[in-house]
Short mmCIF file of C-alpha atoms in Angstrom, two decimals:
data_model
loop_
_atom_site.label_atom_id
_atom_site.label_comp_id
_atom_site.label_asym_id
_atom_site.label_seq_id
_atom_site.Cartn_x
_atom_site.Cartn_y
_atom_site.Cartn_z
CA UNK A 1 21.04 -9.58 -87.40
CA UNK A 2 24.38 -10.57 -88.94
CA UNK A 3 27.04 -12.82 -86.90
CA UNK A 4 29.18 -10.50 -85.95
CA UNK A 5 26.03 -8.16 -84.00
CA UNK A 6 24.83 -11.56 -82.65
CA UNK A 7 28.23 -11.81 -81.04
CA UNK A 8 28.44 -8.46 -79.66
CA UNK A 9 24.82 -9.03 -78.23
CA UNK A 10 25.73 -12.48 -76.72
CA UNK A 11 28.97 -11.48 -75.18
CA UNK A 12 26.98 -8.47 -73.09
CA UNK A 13 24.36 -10.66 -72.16
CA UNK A 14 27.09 -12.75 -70.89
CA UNK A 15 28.50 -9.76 -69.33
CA UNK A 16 25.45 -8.62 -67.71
CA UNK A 17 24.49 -12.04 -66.30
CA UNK A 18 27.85 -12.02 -64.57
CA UNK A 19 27.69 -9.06 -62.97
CA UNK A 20 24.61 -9.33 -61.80
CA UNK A 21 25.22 -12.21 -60.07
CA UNK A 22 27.93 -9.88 -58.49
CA UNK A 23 30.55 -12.78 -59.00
CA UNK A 24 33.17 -10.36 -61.02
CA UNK A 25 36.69 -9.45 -59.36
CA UNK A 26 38.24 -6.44 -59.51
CA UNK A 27 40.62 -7.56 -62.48
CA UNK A 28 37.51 -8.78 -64.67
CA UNK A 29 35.45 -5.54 -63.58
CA UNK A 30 38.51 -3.53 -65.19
CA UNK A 31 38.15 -6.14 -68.69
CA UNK A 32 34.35 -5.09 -68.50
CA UNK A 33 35.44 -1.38 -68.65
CA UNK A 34 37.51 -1.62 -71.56
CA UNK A 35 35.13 -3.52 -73.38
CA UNK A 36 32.71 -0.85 -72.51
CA UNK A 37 34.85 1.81 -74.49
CA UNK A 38 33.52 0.43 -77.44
CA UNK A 39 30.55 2.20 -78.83
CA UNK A 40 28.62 -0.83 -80.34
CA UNK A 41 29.67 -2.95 -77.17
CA UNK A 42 27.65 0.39 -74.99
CA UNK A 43 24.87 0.02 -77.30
CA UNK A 44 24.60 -4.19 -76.82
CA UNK A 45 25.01 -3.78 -73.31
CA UNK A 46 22.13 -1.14 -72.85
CA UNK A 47 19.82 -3.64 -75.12
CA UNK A 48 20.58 -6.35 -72.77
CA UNK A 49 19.46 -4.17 -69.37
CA UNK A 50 16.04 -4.13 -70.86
CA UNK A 51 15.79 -8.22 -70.82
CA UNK A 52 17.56 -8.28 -67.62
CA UNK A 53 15.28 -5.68 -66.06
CA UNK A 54 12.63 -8.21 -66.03
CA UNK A 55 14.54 -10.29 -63.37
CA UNK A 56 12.79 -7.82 -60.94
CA UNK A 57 13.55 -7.72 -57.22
CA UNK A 58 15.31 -10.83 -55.03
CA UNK A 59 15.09 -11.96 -51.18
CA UNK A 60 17.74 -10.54 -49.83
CA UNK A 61 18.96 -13.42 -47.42
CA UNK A 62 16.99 -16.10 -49.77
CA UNK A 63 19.42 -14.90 -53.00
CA UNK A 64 22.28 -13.32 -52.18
CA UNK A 65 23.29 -15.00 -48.95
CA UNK A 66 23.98 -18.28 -50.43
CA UNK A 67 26.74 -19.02 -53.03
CA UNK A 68 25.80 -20.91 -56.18
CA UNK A 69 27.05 -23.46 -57.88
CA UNK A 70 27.91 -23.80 -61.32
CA UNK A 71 25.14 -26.17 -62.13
CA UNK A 72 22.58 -23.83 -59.79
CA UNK A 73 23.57 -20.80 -62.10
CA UNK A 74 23.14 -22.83 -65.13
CA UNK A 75 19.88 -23.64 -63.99
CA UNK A 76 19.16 -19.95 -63.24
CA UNK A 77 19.70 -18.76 -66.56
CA UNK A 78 17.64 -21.36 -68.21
CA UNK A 79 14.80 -20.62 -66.28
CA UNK A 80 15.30 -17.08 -67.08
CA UNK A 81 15.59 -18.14 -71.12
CA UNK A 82 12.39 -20.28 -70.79
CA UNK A 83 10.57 -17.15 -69.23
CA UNK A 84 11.45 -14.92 -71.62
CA UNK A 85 10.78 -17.13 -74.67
CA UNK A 86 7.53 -18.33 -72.83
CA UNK A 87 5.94 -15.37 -71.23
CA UNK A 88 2.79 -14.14 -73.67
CA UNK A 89 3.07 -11.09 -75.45
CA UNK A 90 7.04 -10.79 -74.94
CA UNK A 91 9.49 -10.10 -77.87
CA UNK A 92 12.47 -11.82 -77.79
CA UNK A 93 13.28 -12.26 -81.30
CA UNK A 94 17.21 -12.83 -82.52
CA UNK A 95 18.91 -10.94 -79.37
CA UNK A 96 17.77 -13.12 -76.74
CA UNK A 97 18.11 -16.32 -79.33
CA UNK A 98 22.03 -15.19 -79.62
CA UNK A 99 22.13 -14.51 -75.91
CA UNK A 100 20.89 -17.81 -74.85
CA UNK A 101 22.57 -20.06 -77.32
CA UNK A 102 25.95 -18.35 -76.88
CA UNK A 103 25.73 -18.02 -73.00
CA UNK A 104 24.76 -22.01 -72.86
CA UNK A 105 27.82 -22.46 -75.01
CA UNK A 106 30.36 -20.37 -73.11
CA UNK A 107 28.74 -21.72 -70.18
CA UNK A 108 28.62 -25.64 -71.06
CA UNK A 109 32.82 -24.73 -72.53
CA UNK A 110 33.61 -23.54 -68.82
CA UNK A 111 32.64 -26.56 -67.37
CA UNK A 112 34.01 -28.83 -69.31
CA UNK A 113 37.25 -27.47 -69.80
CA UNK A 114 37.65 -26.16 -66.04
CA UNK A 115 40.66 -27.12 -64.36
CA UNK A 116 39.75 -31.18 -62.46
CA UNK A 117 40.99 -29.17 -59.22
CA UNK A 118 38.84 -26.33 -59.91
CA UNK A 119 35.37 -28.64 -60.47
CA UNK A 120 35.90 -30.51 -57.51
CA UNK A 121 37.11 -28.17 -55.00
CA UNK A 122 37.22 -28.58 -51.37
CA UNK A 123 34.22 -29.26 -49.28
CA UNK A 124 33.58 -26.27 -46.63
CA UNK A 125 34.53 -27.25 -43.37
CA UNK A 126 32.22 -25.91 -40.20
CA UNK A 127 33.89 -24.05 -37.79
CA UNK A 128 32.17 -22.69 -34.52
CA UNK A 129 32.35 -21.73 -30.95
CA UNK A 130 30.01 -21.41 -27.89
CA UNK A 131 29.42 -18.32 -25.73
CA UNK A 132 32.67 -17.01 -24.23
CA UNK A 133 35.23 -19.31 -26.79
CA UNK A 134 37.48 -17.98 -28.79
CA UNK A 135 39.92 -20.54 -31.17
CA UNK A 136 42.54 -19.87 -32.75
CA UNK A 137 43.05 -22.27 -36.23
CA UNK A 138 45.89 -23.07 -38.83
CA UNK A 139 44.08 -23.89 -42.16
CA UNK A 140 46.35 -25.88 -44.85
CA UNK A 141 47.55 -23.29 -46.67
CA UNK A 142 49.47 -21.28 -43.38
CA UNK A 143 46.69 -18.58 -42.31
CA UNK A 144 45.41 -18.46 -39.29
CA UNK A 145 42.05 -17.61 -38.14
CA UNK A 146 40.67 -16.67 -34.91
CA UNK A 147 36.93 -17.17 -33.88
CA UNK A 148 35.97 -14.89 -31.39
CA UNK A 149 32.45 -15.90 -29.32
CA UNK A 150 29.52 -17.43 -30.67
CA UNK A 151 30.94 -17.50 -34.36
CA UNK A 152 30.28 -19.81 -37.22
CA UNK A 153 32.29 -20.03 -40.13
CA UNK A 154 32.83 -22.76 -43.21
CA UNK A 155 36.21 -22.60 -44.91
CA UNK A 156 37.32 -24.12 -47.78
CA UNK A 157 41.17 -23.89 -49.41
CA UNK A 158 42.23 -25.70 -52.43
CA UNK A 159 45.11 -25.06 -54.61
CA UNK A 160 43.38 -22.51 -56.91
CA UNK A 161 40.99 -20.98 -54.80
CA UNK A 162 40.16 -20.45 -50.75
CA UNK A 163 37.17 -19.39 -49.83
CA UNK A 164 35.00 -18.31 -46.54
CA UNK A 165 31.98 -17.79 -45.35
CA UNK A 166 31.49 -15.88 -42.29
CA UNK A 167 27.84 -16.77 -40.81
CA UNK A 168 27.44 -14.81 -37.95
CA UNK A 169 30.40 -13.23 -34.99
CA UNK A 170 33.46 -12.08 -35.23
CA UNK A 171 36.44 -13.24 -36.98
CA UNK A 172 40.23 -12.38 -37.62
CA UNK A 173 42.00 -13.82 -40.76
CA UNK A 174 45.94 -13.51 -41.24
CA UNK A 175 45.69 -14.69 -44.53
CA UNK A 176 49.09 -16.48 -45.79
CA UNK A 177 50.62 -14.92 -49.59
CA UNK A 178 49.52 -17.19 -52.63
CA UNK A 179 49.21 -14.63 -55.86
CA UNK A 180 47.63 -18.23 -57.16
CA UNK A 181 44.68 -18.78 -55.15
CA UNK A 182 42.99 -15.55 -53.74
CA UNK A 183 41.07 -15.63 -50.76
CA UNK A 184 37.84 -14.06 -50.68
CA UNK A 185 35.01 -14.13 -47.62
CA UNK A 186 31.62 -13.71 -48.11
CA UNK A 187 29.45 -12.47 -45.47
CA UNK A 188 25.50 -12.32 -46.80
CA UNK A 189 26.28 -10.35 -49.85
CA UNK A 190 29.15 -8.62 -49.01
CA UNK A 191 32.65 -9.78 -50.34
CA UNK A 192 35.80 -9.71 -49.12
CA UNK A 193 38.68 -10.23 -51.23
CA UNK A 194 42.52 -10.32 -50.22
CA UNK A 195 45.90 -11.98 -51.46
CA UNK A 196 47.81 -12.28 -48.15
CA UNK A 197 46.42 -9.51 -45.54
CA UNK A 198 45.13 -9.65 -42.02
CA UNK A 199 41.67 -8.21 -41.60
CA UNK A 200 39.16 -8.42 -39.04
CA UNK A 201 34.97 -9.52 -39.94
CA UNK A 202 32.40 -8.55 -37.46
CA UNK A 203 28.64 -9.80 -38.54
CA UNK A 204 26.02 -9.56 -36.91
CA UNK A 205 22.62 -10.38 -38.97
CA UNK A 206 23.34 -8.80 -42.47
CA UNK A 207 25.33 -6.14 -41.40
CA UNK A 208 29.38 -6.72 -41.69
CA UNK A 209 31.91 -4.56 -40.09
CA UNK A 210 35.60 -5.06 -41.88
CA UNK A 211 38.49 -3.40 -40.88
CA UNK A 212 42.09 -4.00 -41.73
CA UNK A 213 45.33 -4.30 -39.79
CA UNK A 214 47.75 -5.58 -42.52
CA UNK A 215 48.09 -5.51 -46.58
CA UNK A 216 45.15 -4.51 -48.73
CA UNK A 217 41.50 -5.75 -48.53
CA UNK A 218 38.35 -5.11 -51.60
CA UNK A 219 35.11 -5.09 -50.46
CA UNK A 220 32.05 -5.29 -52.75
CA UNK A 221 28.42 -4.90 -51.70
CA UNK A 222 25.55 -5.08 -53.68
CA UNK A 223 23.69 -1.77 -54.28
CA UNK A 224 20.27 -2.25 -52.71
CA UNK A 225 17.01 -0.88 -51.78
CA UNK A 226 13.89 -1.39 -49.99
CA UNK A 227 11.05 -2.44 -51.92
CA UNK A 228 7.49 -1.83 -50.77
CA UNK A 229 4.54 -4.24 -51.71
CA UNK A 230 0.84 -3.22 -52.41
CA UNK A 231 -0.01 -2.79 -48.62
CA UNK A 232 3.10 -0.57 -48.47
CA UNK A 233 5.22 -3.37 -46.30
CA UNK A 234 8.77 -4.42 -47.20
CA UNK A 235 8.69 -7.51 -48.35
CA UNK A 236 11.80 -7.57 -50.42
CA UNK A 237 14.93 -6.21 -50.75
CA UNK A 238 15.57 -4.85 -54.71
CA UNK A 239 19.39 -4.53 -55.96
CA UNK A 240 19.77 -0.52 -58.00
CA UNK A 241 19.78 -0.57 -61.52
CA UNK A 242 19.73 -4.70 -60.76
CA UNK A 243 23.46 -4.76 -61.05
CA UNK A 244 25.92 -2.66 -59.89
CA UNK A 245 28.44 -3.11 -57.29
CA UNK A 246 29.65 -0.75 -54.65
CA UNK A 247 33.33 -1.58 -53.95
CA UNK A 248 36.03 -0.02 -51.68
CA UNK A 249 39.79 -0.85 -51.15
CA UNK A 250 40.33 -1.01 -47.58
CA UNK A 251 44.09 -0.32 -46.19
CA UNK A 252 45.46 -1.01 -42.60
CA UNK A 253 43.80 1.52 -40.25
CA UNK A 254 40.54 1.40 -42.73
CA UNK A 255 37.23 -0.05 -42.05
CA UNK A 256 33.54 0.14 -43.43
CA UNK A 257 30.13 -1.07 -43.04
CA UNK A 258 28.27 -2.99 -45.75
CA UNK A 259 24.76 -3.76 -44.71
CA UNK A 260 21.54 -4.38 -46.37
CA UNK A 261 19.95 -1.15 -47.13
CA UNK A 262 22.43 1.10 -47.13
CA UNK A 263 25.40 -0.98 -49.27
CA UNK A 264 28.59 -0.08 -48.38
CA UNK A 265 28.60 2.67 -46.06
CA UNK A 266 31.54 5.52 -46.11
CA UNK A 267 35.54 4.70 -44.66
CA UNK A 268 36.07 4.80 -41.40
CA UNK A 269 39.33 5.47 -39.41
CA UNK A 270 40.30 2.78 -36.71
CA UNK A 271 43.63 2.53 -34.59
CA UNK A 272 45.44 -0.84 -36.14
CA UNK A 273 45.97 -1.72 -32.39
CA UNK A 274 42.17 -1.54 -31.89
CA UNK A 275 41.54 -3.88 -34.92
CA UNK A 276 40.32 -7.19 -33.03
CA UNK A 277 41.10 -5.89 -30.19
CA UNK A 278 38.76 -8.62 -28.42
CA UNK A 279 41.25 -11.32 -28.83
CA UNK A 280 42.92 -9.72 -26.04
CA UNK A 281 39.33 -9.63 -23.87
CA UNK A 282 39.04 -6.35 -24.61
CA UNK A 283 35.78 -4.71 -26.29
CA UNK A 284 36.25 -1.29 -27.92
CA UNK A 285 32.96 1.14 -29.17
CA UNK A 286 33.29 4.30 -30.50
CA UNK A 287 29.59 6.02 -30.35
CA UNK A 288 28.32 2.45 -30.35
CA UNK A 289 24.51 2.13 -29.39
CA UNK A 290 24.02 0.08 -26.24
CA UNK A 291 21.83 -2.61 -28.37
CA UNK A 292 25.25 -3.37 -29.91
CA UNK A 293 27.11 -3.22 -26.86
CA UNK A 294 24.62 -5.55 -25.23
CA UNK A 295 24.45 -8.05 -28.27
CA UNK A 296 28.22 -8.38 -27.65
CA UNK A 297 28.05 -9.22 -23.93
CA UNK A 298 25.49 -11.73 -24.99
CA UNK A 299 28.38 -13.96 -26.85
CA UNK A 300 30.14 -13.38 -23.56
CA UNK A 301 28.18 -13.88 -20.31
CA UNK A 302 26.63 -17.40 -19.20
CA UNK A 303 23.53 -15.58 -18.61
CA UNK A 304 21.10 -13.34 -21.11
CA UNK A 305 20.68 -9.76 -20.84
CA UNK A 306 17.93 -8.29 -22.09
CA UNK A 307 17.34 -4.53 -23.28
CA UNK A 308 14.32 -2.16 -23.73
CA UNK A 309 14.14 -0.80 -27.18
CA UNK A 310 14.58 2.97 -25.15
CA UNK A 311 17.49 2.43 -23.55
CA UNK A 312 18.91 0.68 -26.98
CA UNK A 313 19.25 4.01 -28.65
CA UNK A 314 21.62 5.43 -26.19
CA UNK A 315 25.37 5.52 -27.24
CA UNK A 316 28.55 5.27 -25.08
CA UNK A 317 31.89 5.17 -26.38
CA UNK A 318 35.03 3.32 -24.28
CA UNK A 319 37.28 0.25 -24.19
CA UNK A 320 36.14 -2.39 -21.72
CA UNK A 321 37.06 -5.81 -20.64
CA UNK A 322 34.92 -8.80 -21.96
CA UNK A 323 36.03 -11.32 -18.78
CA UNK A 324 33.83 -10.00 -16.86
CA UNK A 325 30.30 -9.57 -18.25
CA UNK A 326 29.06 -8.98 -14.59
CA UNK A 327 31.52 -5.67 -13.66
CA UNK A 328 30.55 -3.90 -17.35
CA UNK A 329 27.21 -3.71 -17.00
CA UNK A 330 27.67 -2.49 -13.81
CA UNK A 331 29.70 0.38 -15.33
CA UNK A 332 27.12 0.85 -18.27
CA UNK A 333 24.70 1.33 -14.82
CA UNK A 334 27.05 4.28 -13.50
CA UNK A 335 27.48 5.62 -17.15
CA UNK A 336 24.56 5.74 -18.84
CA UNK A 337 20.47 6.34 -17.63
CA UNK A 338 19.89 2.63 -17.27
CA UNK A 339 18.52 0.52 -14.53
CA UNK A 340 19.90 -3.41 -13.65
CA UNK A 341 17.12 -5.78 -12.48
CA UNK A 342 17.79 -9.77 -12.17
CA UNK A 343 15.92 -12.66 -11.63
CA UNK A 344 16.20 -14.83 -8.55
CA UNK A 345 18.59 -17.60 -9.86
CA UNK A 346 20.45 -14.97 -11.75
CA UNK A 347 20.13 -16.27 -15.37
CA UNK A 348 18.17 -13.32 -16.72
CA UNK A 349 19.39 -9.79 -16.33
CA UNK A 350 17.06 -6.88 -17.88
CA UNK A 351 18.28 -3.59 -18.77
CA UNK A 352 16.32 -0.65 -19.19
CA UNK A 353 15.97 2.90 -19.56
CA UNK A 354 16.10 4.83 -15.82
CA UNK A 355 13.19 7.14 -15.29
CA UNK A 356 15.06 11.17 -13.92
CA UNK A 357 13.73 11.78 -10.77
CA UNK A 358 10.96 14.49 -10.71
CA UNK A 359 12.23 17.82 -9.38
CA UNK A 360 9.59 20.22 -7.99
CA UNK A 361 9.59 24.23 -7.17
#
């Protein structure tokens, strides 16, 4: 293999690793593109999908949850290297020697050379708030964020780069303009990318909600699928083609659901008034089931409602008030086919499917 191949090999080996890891942004997904265009950079790039098939499927929350670090990538990739070098009966030959000697370079270059600020950027700082809290927060760089009940999220702004990571509830970001340092959330593996925007991030489990009430907002999500083991259980959760991204630009009045399973589901319309609409106590459902609904009141009340799994499939659409935990499920009662029952000292409240009287001849 001359040089010049080994360098076209390298380069999309270096090019698939990255976009696997489903780090790219918009700007260096457009680079990839036009490098594509190239006939003998298409060719490399299909070469390299055959090694990189062999990565197989990943944990869901166990892999693409958590962010890595540079030295936790590097340490990916090696491992990768050493399996395909070491694995009996595998070919690796010149490609994957060019791939991992060139990737170690370009990787070992970036680190070195980074930017001091860059290496040693901010700690994340834990932000959270109990059943029925809401907080409203300045970060360093002007935006504001507002944790609505029962939300955790770490932040972390620096001069080249701010970054989120929203854990679990709901949060509204007014993000302040720096063309310098983008701000991007991550949310299991979804990703949330802005320059100065105000957005709203509902996430519950692995299943994010974003809609937008100001400026433009990306969102990328994984393409993934269920994968079955021998016994026919899902076990595992196993990215398509093991690389490529689903990604929408959200604008205000937008929203869409990216969720494990499904990726990023289609665009939604949503009122901009409506958009976080429960920092003013007010909870708003369009054909939302009642397991949602419920969930919700949960970050609310100082007691727990519980649901049957019945009665969780039935869907109610409204705006209702969140002060008063007590008085909506009441309502839900005169709405919907459900019956309240509570427990003496009131701390348990169970909800669940009403049985229609019998009607005889």
């Amino acid at each position: 293999m001359s040089e010049v191949k080994e360098t076209v090999a390298a380069t999309a080996h270096y090019w698939r690793a990255l976009r696997d890891d489903g780090s790219l942004t918009a700007a260096a997904e457009k680079e990839f593109a036009r490098w594509m265009k190239n006939p003998v950079h298409a060719a490399a790039y299909a070469e390299a999908e055959i090694f990189w098939r062999a990565l197989g499927s990943v944990e869901f929350d166990a892999a693409l949850d958590r962010p890595q670090t540079h030295e936790q990538r590097a340490l990916g990739i090696s491992s990768l290297v050493n399996f395909l070098w070491g694995t009996p009966g595998r070919r690796v030959g010149a490609l994957a020697a060019a791939f991992a000697l060139t990737f170690a370079t370009v990787l070992i270059f970036a680190l070195v050379n980074q930017p001091a600020g860059e290496r040693r950027a901010p700690a994340f700082e834990s932000l959270a708030t109990a059943r029925g809290e809401t907080r409203a927060v300045t970060l360093s760089d002007g935006s504001e964020l507002i944790l609505g009940p029962a939300t955790r999220v770490e932040v972390s702004v620096g001069r080249q780069e701010r970054r989120a990571r929203l854990l679990v509830g709901d949060a509204y970001f007014n993000i302040a303009t720096d063309p310098r340092a983008p701000f991007s959330v991550t949310a299991g593996a979804a990703r949330v990318e802005v320059i100065g925007t105000a957005f709203d991030l509902r996430r519950r489990g692995n299943r994010l909600t974003v809609a937008v009430a100001a400026g433009e907002v990306h969102v990328s999500h994984p393409q993934v699928r269920r994968q079955t083991n021998s016994t026919g259980q899902s076990d595992a959760w196993q990215r398509v083609n093991n690389s490529l991204l689903q990604a929408v630009t959200l604008h205000p009045g937008q929203s869409v659901v990216a969720a494990q399973g499904i990726g990023l589901g289609p665009i939604g319309r949503i009122d901009v008034s409506d958009v976080a609409a429960w920092r003013q106590g007010q909870l708003v459902y369009k054909n939302a089931r009642l397991e949602e609904i419920i969930a919700d009141l949960n970050r609310y009340a100082d007691f727990t409602i519980s649901l049957t799994k019945p009665a969780g499939d039935l869907e109610l659409s409204g705006t209702f008030s969140a002060e008063d935990p007590s008085l909506l499920l009441h309502a839900l009662e005169a709405a919907l086919p459900v019956q309240i029952t509570n427990t003496p000292d009131g701390k348990q409240v169970a909800l669940k499917e009403a049985i229609p009287p019998q009607s005889y001849p």
